[in-house]
């Protein structure tokens, strides 16, 4: 009998598999399928439940959203992160932008001038894996008639400055533009992992267990024993010759930190280098009557258009942000022209009702920055997120807002900031807490995703990406998971 944090795990009840995968998002579902195809007996433990389409709702009520997502607030209340907590992971609640990272993202260096991505992992090496995911998930460029009006207004803002933008790529088939992607697509138009990788793996015998919360991992009998709580709260354990950690950048780090003692020590880099992929968001307040009528919430949650016009000079891309009324109502939206915080009260209400329908359009920048955040665990083993506003992040945010202002000025618009001055944003694109690398002294996992000094233990999710992607990261997480799956199979026949 093993005792862990008040739970009893009985050794006789250990179920045995070739591979135990923790998490069913991009980093987990993809290796699960590839391992099942290689005739491995696979168990996937997923903390979230498996929502039936009829359970999904047109709702931005945080109580509903928390049935599919998890929110993390930093201790100083300045930054917040959100991630998926459902079978299928981020693919079920994301906005669906699936973009290949530009080549330069793979050449990004740490502060000592060392390339962050392992040798040989560059855009050319990733392209076949990108193509594999795009085919499996039916990712394609949005058609012109699929661009929401907010995306069209974004294009006009850029065009008035002589800049171009283009339509992004999505795994949506027959999208109805209802505007609730991040609440879960009720119409089955988003080709989530629940419609491709997961059922394909299940057909080959892989078991996906919903409501299974992995608490720790320990070396055992030539493989790894994963201690978890099942959907009824009972303590259970599963053994795998190989264990694949893919619980998302925050939860994977927390799980490995909880397991540090049992694993006989972990890298000093575990949990460190948390990056938000350089996300910075704002809104433009448009001048009255100069742009065609549109409503911010109509269409997809990502209004499709993206510009690479600032990539060469600033290493950042900007895509159109939308925003449901509930989110806009909760943001600390401020006019830069000295009107102060407008997050609450009558003044905020009046401004939003005047602007929301046709005079506000959002911008979200993504760029290359060093990750200086950290995931730690509290006394109960739960993740604690630190995300300080470092001088580098502050300078980067200043550059981004400068770009946002230059677009505003060329259009007679005004920038509305969405976070307090001096506060970092956080976001939904967290990366790099278990980063890959060639040098074990600077990384947690090697180029194949295997934990340094722990053969058979892999990390294959966003935590393994060593640097930002310059665009929304899901496709790169997924392609990297395809690449790591190959390594798992080759290294552990
Ligand atoms: C609202 C939202 C919108 C987004 N929009 C976009 C977008 O448009 N484009 C884009 O590129 N990216 C987007 N992202 C980010 C994208 O979803 C993530 O980068 C991606 O899902 C990361 O994949 P992953 O495998 O690392 O983690 P996830 O996909 O989050 O999967 C991790 C899974 O592990 C499970 N888990 C966690 N802890 C445990 C545990 N202890 N035991 C068992 N299971 C566990 C979680 O429930 C989750 O299902 C968005 C994210 C959110 C939240
Ligand atoms: S906008 Fe399209 S993909 Fe998003 S929830 Fe509606 S139908 Fe689904």
XYZ file of C-alpha atoms and ligand atoms in Angstrom:
554
model
C 0.000 0.000 0.000
C 1.370 3.452 -0.963
C 0.152 6.587 0.840
C 0.253 9.970 -0.920
C -1.345 13.123 0.513
C -4.008 11.191 2.393
C -4.896 8.894 -0.508
C -4.132 5.148 -0.460
C -2.957 3.529 -3.670
C -2.864 -0.273 -3.520
C -0.130 -1.922 -5.546
C -2.279 -4.923 -6.545
C -4.641 -2.614 -8.362
C -1.998 -1.272 -10.762
C -3.220 -1.491 -14.333
C -0.439 -2.083 -16.836
C -0.038 -0.355 -20.202
C 2.732 0.232 -22.691
C 2.160 3.952 -22.366
C 0.280 6.153 -19.925
C -0.444 9.606 -21.349
C -1.502 12.453 -19.050
C -3.735 15.019 -20.775
C -5.825 14.686 -23.935
C -5.097 18.040 -25.634
C -2.771 18.479 -28.607
C 0.261 17.256 -26.661
C -1.524 14.109 -25.398
C -4.075 12.977 -28.001
C -1.550 13.046 -30.846
C 1.081 10.750 -29.259
C -1.814 8.549 -28.020
C -2.917 7.927 -31.614
C 0.596 7.370 -32.950
C 1.412 4.942 -30.102
C -1.851 3.072 -30.679
C -1.009 2.841 -34.395
C 2.329 1.328 -33.363
C 0.277 -1.313 -31.527
C 1.035 -0.058 -28.045
C -1.514 -0.482 -25.293
C -2.334 3.105 -24.355
C -4.160 4.743 -21.447
C -4.933 8.469 -21.520
C -5.807 10.145 -18.217
C -7.795 13.365 -18.664
C -8.781 15.526 -15.716
C -11.689 17.193 -17.538
C -14.922 15.535 -18.556
C -16.008 14.547 -22.031
C -18.736 17.016 -22.954
C -21.566 15.845 -25.205
C -22.427 18.452 -27.893
C -25.816 19.046 -26.220
C -24.057 20.064 -22.995
C -22.270 22.956 -24.731
C -23.953 26.321 -24.366
C -24.114 29.806 -25.837
C -22.811 31.260 -22.620
C -19.958 33.352 -21.296
C -21.039 32.755 -17.720
C -17.784 32.035 -15.847
C -19.552 29.221 -13.952
C -20.255 27.505 -17.261
C -16.808 28.253 -18.707
C -15.198 26.680 -15.658
C -16.759 23.339 -16.620
C -14.410 23.378 -19.639
C -11.561 25.678 -18.687
C -9.349 26.516 -15.755
C -8.285 30.050 -14.760
C -5.100 30.985 -12.914
C -4.571 34.351 -11.270
C -1.076 35.371 -10.208
C -0.603 36.086 -6.493
C -0.267 39.822 -7.188
C -3.613 39.751 -9.105
C -1.917 41.451 -12.057
C -1.890 38.675 -14.666
C -4.206 35.817 -15.391
C -3.944 32.684 -17.523
C -6.618 30.393 -18.867
C -6.309 26.853 -20.182
C -8.538 23.997 -21.199
C -9.858 21.365 -18.810
C -11.844 18.995 -20.956
C -11.365 15.875 -23.013
C -9.742 17.177 -26.201
C -7.965 19.966 -24.286
C -7.537 23.322 -25.980
C -8.998 22.086 -29.270
C -12.478 22.195 -27.693
C -12.331 25.737 -26.282
C -9.870 27.612 -28.429
C -10.548 30.209 -31.094
C -9.190 27.849 -33.752
C -6.314 29.843 -35.270
C -3.896 27.191 -36.532
C -0.802 28.859 -37.991
C 2.711 27.672 -38.766
C 5.393 29.573 -36.835
C 7.625 31.797 -39.004
C 11.183 30.436 -39.554
C 12.784 33.139 -37.374
C 10.843 31.958 -34.312
C 12.944 28.770 -34.295
C 16.173 30.816 -34.270
C 15.265 32.814 -31.161
C 18.112 32.871 -28.644
C 18.289 32.963 -24.871
C 19.981 35.864 -23.104
C 23.371 34.104 -23.413
C 23.042 34.067 -27.172
C 22.279 30.339 -27.393
C 19.572 29.133 -29.777
C 16.623 27.958 -27.668
C 15.229 25.339 -30.034
C 17.289 22.139 -30.284
C 19.650 21.772 -33.218
C 17.841 20.539 -36.297
C 14.398 21.572 -35.057
C 13.558 24.422 -37.393
C 10.754 25.413 -39.706
C 11.913 23.085 -42.500
C 12.118 20.141 -40.095
C 8.690 20.987 -38.657
C 6.897 21.415 -41.986
C 6.064 17.715 -42.513
C 4.611 17.547 -38.986
C 2.616 20.723 -39.544
C 1.236 19.175 -42.737
C 0.258 15.984 -40.900
C -1.782 17.868 -38.295
C -3.355 20.168 -40.883
C -4.542 17.176 -42.837
C -5.872 15.298 -39.812
C -7.730 18.360 -38.461
C -8.835 19.805 -41.832
C -7.017 23.084 -41.277
C -7.393 25.482 -44.211
C -7.266 29.167 -44.954
C -10.566 30.928 -44.234
C -12.443 32.027 -47.357
C -13.207 35.727 -47.908
C -16.878 35.092 -47.174
C -15.857 33.654 -43.805
C -14.161 36.842 -42.590
C -16.300 38.459 -39.866
C -16.929 42.187 -40.310
C -14.582 42.985 -37.409
C -11.823 41.318 -39.482
C -12.756 43.530 -42.436
C -12.502 46.662 -40.263
C -9.073 45.497 -39.017
C -7.990 45.156 -42.667
C -9.210 48.704 -43.370
C -7.246 50.085 -40.401
C -4.063 48.562 -41.815
C -4.802 49.471 -45.392
C -5.173 53.159 -44.399
C -1.537 52.869 -43.300
C -0.491 51.154 -46.530
C -0.121 47.765 -44.801
C -1.531 44.396 -45.726
C -2.989 41.483 -43.832
C -4.327 38.084 -44.787
C -6.844 35.457 -43.772
C -5.723 33.015 -41.103
C -6.104 29.236 -41.107
C -8.701 27.309 -39.096
C -9.956 23.740 -38.634
C -13.576 24.879 -39.170
C -15.825 23.192 -41.710
C -19.119 24.917 -42.520
C -18.724 27.480 -39.732
C -21.979 29.279 -38.891
C -20.214 32.358 -37.436
C -22.231 32.087 -34.222
C -19.391 33.541 -32.168
C -19.126 31.014 -29.346
C -16.008 29.006 -30.305
C -14.360 29.434 -26.897
C -17.502 28.194 -25.156
C -17.314 24.995 -27.263
C -18.752 24.615 -30.782
C -22.246 23.141 -30.436
C -22.571 22.578 -34.147
C -19.606 20.266 -34.642
C -18.056 22.712 -37.135
C -14.773 23.005 -35.230
C -12.772 19.879 -36.039
C -11.590 19.333 -32.460
C -9.411 16.414 -31.405
C -12.694 14.724 -30.382
C -13.472 14.386 -34.089
C -10.172 12.999 -35.396
C -7.167 11.959 -33.274
C -9.144 10.767 -30.225
C -11.746 8.533 -31.946
C -9.027 7.195 -34.272
C -6.910 6.215 -31.247
C -9.948 4.686 -29.517
C -10.699 2.581 -32.573
C -7.215 1.145 -32.192
C -7.880 0.268 -28.551
C -6.513 3.319 -26.686
C -8.517 4.067 -23.545
C -9.381 7.709 -22.758
C -10.465 8.108 -19.148
C -12.315 11.350 -18.306
C -12.245 12.885 -14.823
C -8.857 11.253 -14.097
C -6.586 13.666 -12.235
C -2.911 12.578 -12.275
C -1.334 13.472 -8.937
C 2.198 12.087 -9.250
C 4.567 9.919 -11.246
C 7.267 7.649 -9.927
C 9.762 5.229 -11.447
C 8.556 1.680 -10.843
C 9.370 -1.743 -12.229
C 11.381 -0.467 -15.222
C 8.694 2.060 -16.192
C 6.533 4.670 -14.459
C 3.638 4.414 -12.053
C 1.108 7.213 -12.310
C -0.981 7.822 -9.208
C -4.316 9.438 -10.023
C -7.812 10.142 -8.733
C -10.589 8.793 -10.904
C -13.879 10.526 -11.704
C -15.371 9.267 -8.415
C -12.411 10.598 -6.413
C -10.979 7.133 -5.771
C -7.190 6.743 -5.698
C -5.919 4.580 -8.546
C -2.690 3.818 -10.289
C -1.578 2.906 -13.764
C 1.826 1.676 -14.887
C 3.356 2.419 -18.239
C 6.647 1.353 -19.721
C 6.551 4.885 -21.019
C 4.813 7.906 -19.452
C 3.932 10.968 -21.515
C 3.159 14.176 -19.638
C 0.866 16.499 -21.627
C -1.268 18.295 -19.049
C -0.548 21.759 -20.504
C 2.349 24.079 -19.656
C 1.096 24.964 -16.157
C -0.266 21.605 -15.005
C 2.584 19.517 -16.495
C 5.125 21.553 -14.550
C 3.024 21.220 -11.380
C 2.689 17.449 -11.824
C 6.445 17.001 -12.292
C 7.182 19.313 -9.348
C 4.809 17.213 -7.183
C 6.717 14.134 -8.351
C 10.203 15.611 -7.888
C 11.107 13.588 -4.823
C 9.803 10.309 -6.249
C 11.675 10.969 -9.483
C 14.892 11.487 -7.553
C 15.250 15.169 -8.393
C 14.246 17.309 -11.338
C 15.930 19.939 -13.481
C 16.373 23.373 -11.934
C 14.631 24.702 -15.042
C 11.372 22.843 -14.337
C 8.533 25.360 -13.967
C 10.799 28.256 -14.979
C 10.774 30.255 -18.252
C 6.965 30.455 -18.332
C 6.156 32.575 -21.369
C 2.804 33.983 -22.534
C 4.041 33.850 -26.146
C 4.336 37.633 -26.098
C 0.567 38.209 -26.003
C -0.499 41.849 -25.672
C -4.114 42.909 -26.283
C -5.908 46.230 -26.713
C -8.913 47.760 -28.486
C -9.093 50.572 -30.972
C -11.866 53.120 -30.408
C -12.878 54.081 -33.915
C -13.999 57.558 -35.004
C -17.721 57.885 -35.546
C -19.107 57.168 -39.020
C -15.799 56.383 -40.739
C -16.089 52.591 -40.821
C -18.871 50.295 -42.021
C -21.265 49.031 -39.327
C -20.239 45.859 -37.496
C -20.743 44.168 -34.153
C -17.758 43.019 -32.212
C -19.105 39.687 -31.048
C -20.481 38.532 -34.401
C -18.496 35.887 -36.242
C -15.734 33.698 -34.896
C -13.918 34.472 -31.655
C -10.838 35.076 -33.776
C -11.998 37.456 -36.505
C -9.692 35.717 -39.025
C -7.379 38.510 -40.254
C -3.689 38.551 -39.300
C -0.846 40.839 -40.338
C 2.846 39.988 -40.607
C 3.682 43.605 -41.548
C 5.530 44.164 -38.252
C 7.371 40.853 -38.207
C 10.565 41.968 -39.910
C 11.103 45.017 -37.702
C 9.530 43.975 -34.406
C 9.201 40.172 -34.599
C 5.505 40.364 -33.867
C 2.266 39.526 -35.608
C -1.112 41.122 -34.917
C -4.484 39.463 -35.366
C -7.988 40.763 -34.891
C -9.392 40.414 -31.435
C -13.111 40.248 -30.881
C -14.656 39.877 -27.496
C -17.957 38.780 -26.061
C -19.837 41.434 -24.052
C -19.214 39.559 -20.766
C -15.455 39.682 -21.298
C -15.428 43.301 -22.371
C -17.513 44.151 -19.309
C -14.931 42.554 -17.016
C -11.808 44.052 -18.583
C -10.072 47.059 -17.116
C -10.548 49.046 -20.310
C -9.039 52.521 -20.157
C -8.876 55.423 -22.561
C -5.259 56.368 -22.853
C -6.227 60.028 -23.042
C -6.245 60.366 -19.276
C -9.796 59.314 -18.459
C -8.514 56.729 -15.973
C -9.858 53.263 -15.273
C -13.277 52.545 -16.655
C -13.678 48.932 -15.649
C -16.651 49.575 -13.393
C -19.364 52.114 -12.880
C -21.679 54.234 -14.924
C -18.928 55.890 -16.954
C -17.708 52.486 -18.155
C -21.252 51.336 -18.909
C -21.982 54.432 -20.983
C -18.743 54.199 -22.922
C -19.227 50.513 -23.683
C -22.821 50.944 -24.825
C -21.718 53.791 -27.084
C -18.731 51.938 -28.519
C -19.323 48.222 -28.315
C -21.490 47.726 -31.364
C -19.605 49.508 -34.089
C -16.742 51.531 -32.710
C -14.471 49.018 -31.003
C -12.199 46.511 -32.674
C -9.495 44.519 -30.939
C -5.856 43.816 -31.679
C -3.819 40.954 -30.223
C -0.066 40.979 -30.750
C 2.052 37.857 -30.412
C 5.834 38.184 -30.433
C 9.163 36.764 -29.394
C 10.090 37.459 -25.755
C 11.978 35.538 -23.096
C 9.802 33.699 -20.602
C 10.453 35.021 -17.100
C 7.360 33.634 -15.400
C 7.347 30.566 -13.214
C 5.083 27.744 -12.080
C 5.562 26.658 -8.481
C 3.386 24.447 -6.292
C 1.686 25.357 -3.027
C 1.574 23.184 0.087
C -1.252 21.097 -1.435
C 0.660 20.533 -4.661
C -1.520 22.890 -6.695
C 0.080 25.218 -9.254
C 0.954 28.770 -8.328
C 1.773 31.075 -11.238
C 4.245 33.947 -11.066
C 4.385 36.326 -14.012
C 6.367 39.472 -13.244
C 6.509 42.528 -15.466
C 10.249 42.453 -16.175
C 12.067 45.381 -17.823
C 12.235 43.289 -21.035
C 8.507 42.567 -21.017
C 7.748 46.184 -20.204
C 9.924 47.418 -23.113
C 8.321 44.848 -25.438
C 4.806 45.872 -24.355
C 5.788 49.512 -24.932
C 6.910 48.649 -28.492
C 3.664 46.796 -29.183
C 1.523 49.638 -27.870
C 3.576 52.046 -29.988
C 2.600 50.021 -33.060
C -1.047 49.979 -31.913
C -0.953 53.771 -31.493
C 0.610 54.320 -34.929
C -2.295 52.385 -36.482
C -4.758 54.401 -34.385
C -3.247 57.726 -35.409
C -3.394 56.902 -39.118
C -7.115 56.216 -38.722
C -8.224 58.972 -36.363
C -8.797 56.222 -33.766
C -7.777 55.957 -30.118
C -6.176 53.054 -28.263
C -8.064 51.537 -25.341
C -5.710 49.657 -23.014
C -7.050 46.493 -21.372
C -4.630 45.953 -18.509
C -3.366 48.305 -15.837
C -0.266 50.263 -16.730
C 2.819 48.271 -15.783
C 0.916 44.984 -15.509
C 1.636 42.019 -17.784
C -1.253 40.373 -19.627
C -0.912 36.596 -19.160
C -3.353 35.040 -21.626
C -4.050 31.585 -22.998
C -0.779 30.821 -24.802
C 1.433 29.663 -21.942
C 4.628 27.825 -22.931
C 8.126 26.639 -22.001
C 7.868 25.423 -18.379
C 9.510 22.071 -19.258
C 11.565 23.368 -22.126
C 13.374 21.211 -24.678
C 17.030 21.763 -25.401
C 20.330 20.207 -26.414
C 22.101 21.048 -23.163
C 20.726 19.218 -20.096
C 22.098 22.022 -17.938
C 19.706 24.470 -19.645
C 16.650 22.315 -20.334
C 14.169 19.900 -18.761
C 13.687 17.558 -21.722
C 15.913 16.711 -24.659
C 15.197 17.309 -28.334
C 12.965 14.229 -28.418
C 10.892 15.371 -25.430
C 12.458 12.827 -23.028
C 13.119 14.120 -19.499
C 16.870 14.449 -18.978
C 18.144 11.497 -16.948
C 14.723 9.797 -16.883
C 14.469 7.442 -19.872
C 10.878 6.643 -20.791
C 9.404 9.822 -19.272
C 8.365 12.405 -21.897
C 6.798 15.873 -22.049
C 4.998 16.556 -25.326
C 2.811 19.625 -24.753
C 3.153 23.422 -24.808
C 5.489 23.196 -21.808
C 8.115 21.526 -24.018
C 8.285 24.375 -26.561
C 11.454 26.264 -25.643
C 10.458 29.588 -27.166
C 7.575 31.594 -28.524
C 5.997 30.863 -31.867
C 5.316 34.407 -33.122
C 1.748 33.327 -33.894
C -0.935 31.397 -31.988
C 0.881 28.297 -30.738
C -1.557 25.357 -31.006
C -0.410 24.133 -34.428
C 3.242 24.171 -33.319
C 2.353 22.336 -30.085
C 0.507 19.749 -32.177
C 3.268 19.391 -34.793
C 5.887 19.051 -32.072
C 3.747 16.359 -30.425
C 3.744 14.479 -33.757
C 7.544 14.795 -33.816
C 7.936 13.635 -30.203
C 5.555 10.699 -30.809
C 7.981 9.451 -33.476
C 10.836 9.728 -30.975
C 8.928 7.803 -28.288
C 8.235 4.949 -30.695
C 11.801 4.872 -32.063
C 13.519 5.096 -28.676
C 11.268 2.598 -26.858
C 10.417 -0.139 -29.350
C -9.884 30.183 -24.610
C -8.649 29.776 -25.370
C -8.501 30.166 -26.703
C -7.352 29.795 -27.407
N -7.266 30.090 -28.753
C -6.200 29.645 -29.455
C -6.140 29.813 -30.867
O -7.058 30.333 -31.508
N -5.035 29.353 -31.518
C -3.996 28.774 -30.853
O -2.991 28.420 -31.499
N -4.058 28.559 -29.531
C -5.132 28.961 -28.820
N -5.206 28.696 -27.483
C -4.070 28.017 -26.842
C -4.101 26.521 -27.135
O -5.355 26.010 -26.789
C -2.969 25.846 -26.341
O -1.731 26.396 -26.739
C -2.924 24.351 -26.576
O -4.173 23.761 -26.277
C -1.845 23.716 -25.714
O -1.881 22.314 -25.879
P -1.432 21.376 -24.700
O -1.497 19.986 -25.164
O -0.163 21.893 -24.133
O -2.496 21.617 -23.524
P -4.078 21.482 -23.527
O -4.616 21.454 -24.900
O -4.572 22.522 -22.586
O -4.318 20.032 -22.899
C -3.955 19.706 -21.585
C -4.985 18.757 -21.020
O -4.467 18.176 -19.825
C -5.514 18.040 -18.885
N -4.925 17.974 -17.535
C -4.425 18.994 -16.811
N -3.974 18.523 -15.615
C -4.194 17.193 -15.617
C -3.958 16.162 -14.666
N -3.402 16.430 -13.486
N -4.334 14.895 -14.967
C -4.929 14.616 -16.167
N -5.186 15.566 -17.105
C -4.801 16.838 -16.832
C -6.347 19.300 -19.111
O -7.671 19.110 -18.611
C -6.291 19.457 -20.627
O -7.374 18.823 -21.267
C -6.338 29.045 -26.753
C -6.497 28.649 -25.424
C -7.646 28.998 -24.736
C -7.814 28.546 -23.310
S -18.293 30.438 -34.911
Fe -18.198 28.555 -36.158
S -16.644 27.238 -35.202
Fe -17.169 28.903 -33.734
S -18.766 27.965 -32.427
Fe -19.841 29.045 -34.093
S -20.119 27.474 -35.714
Fe -18.600 26.693 -34.275
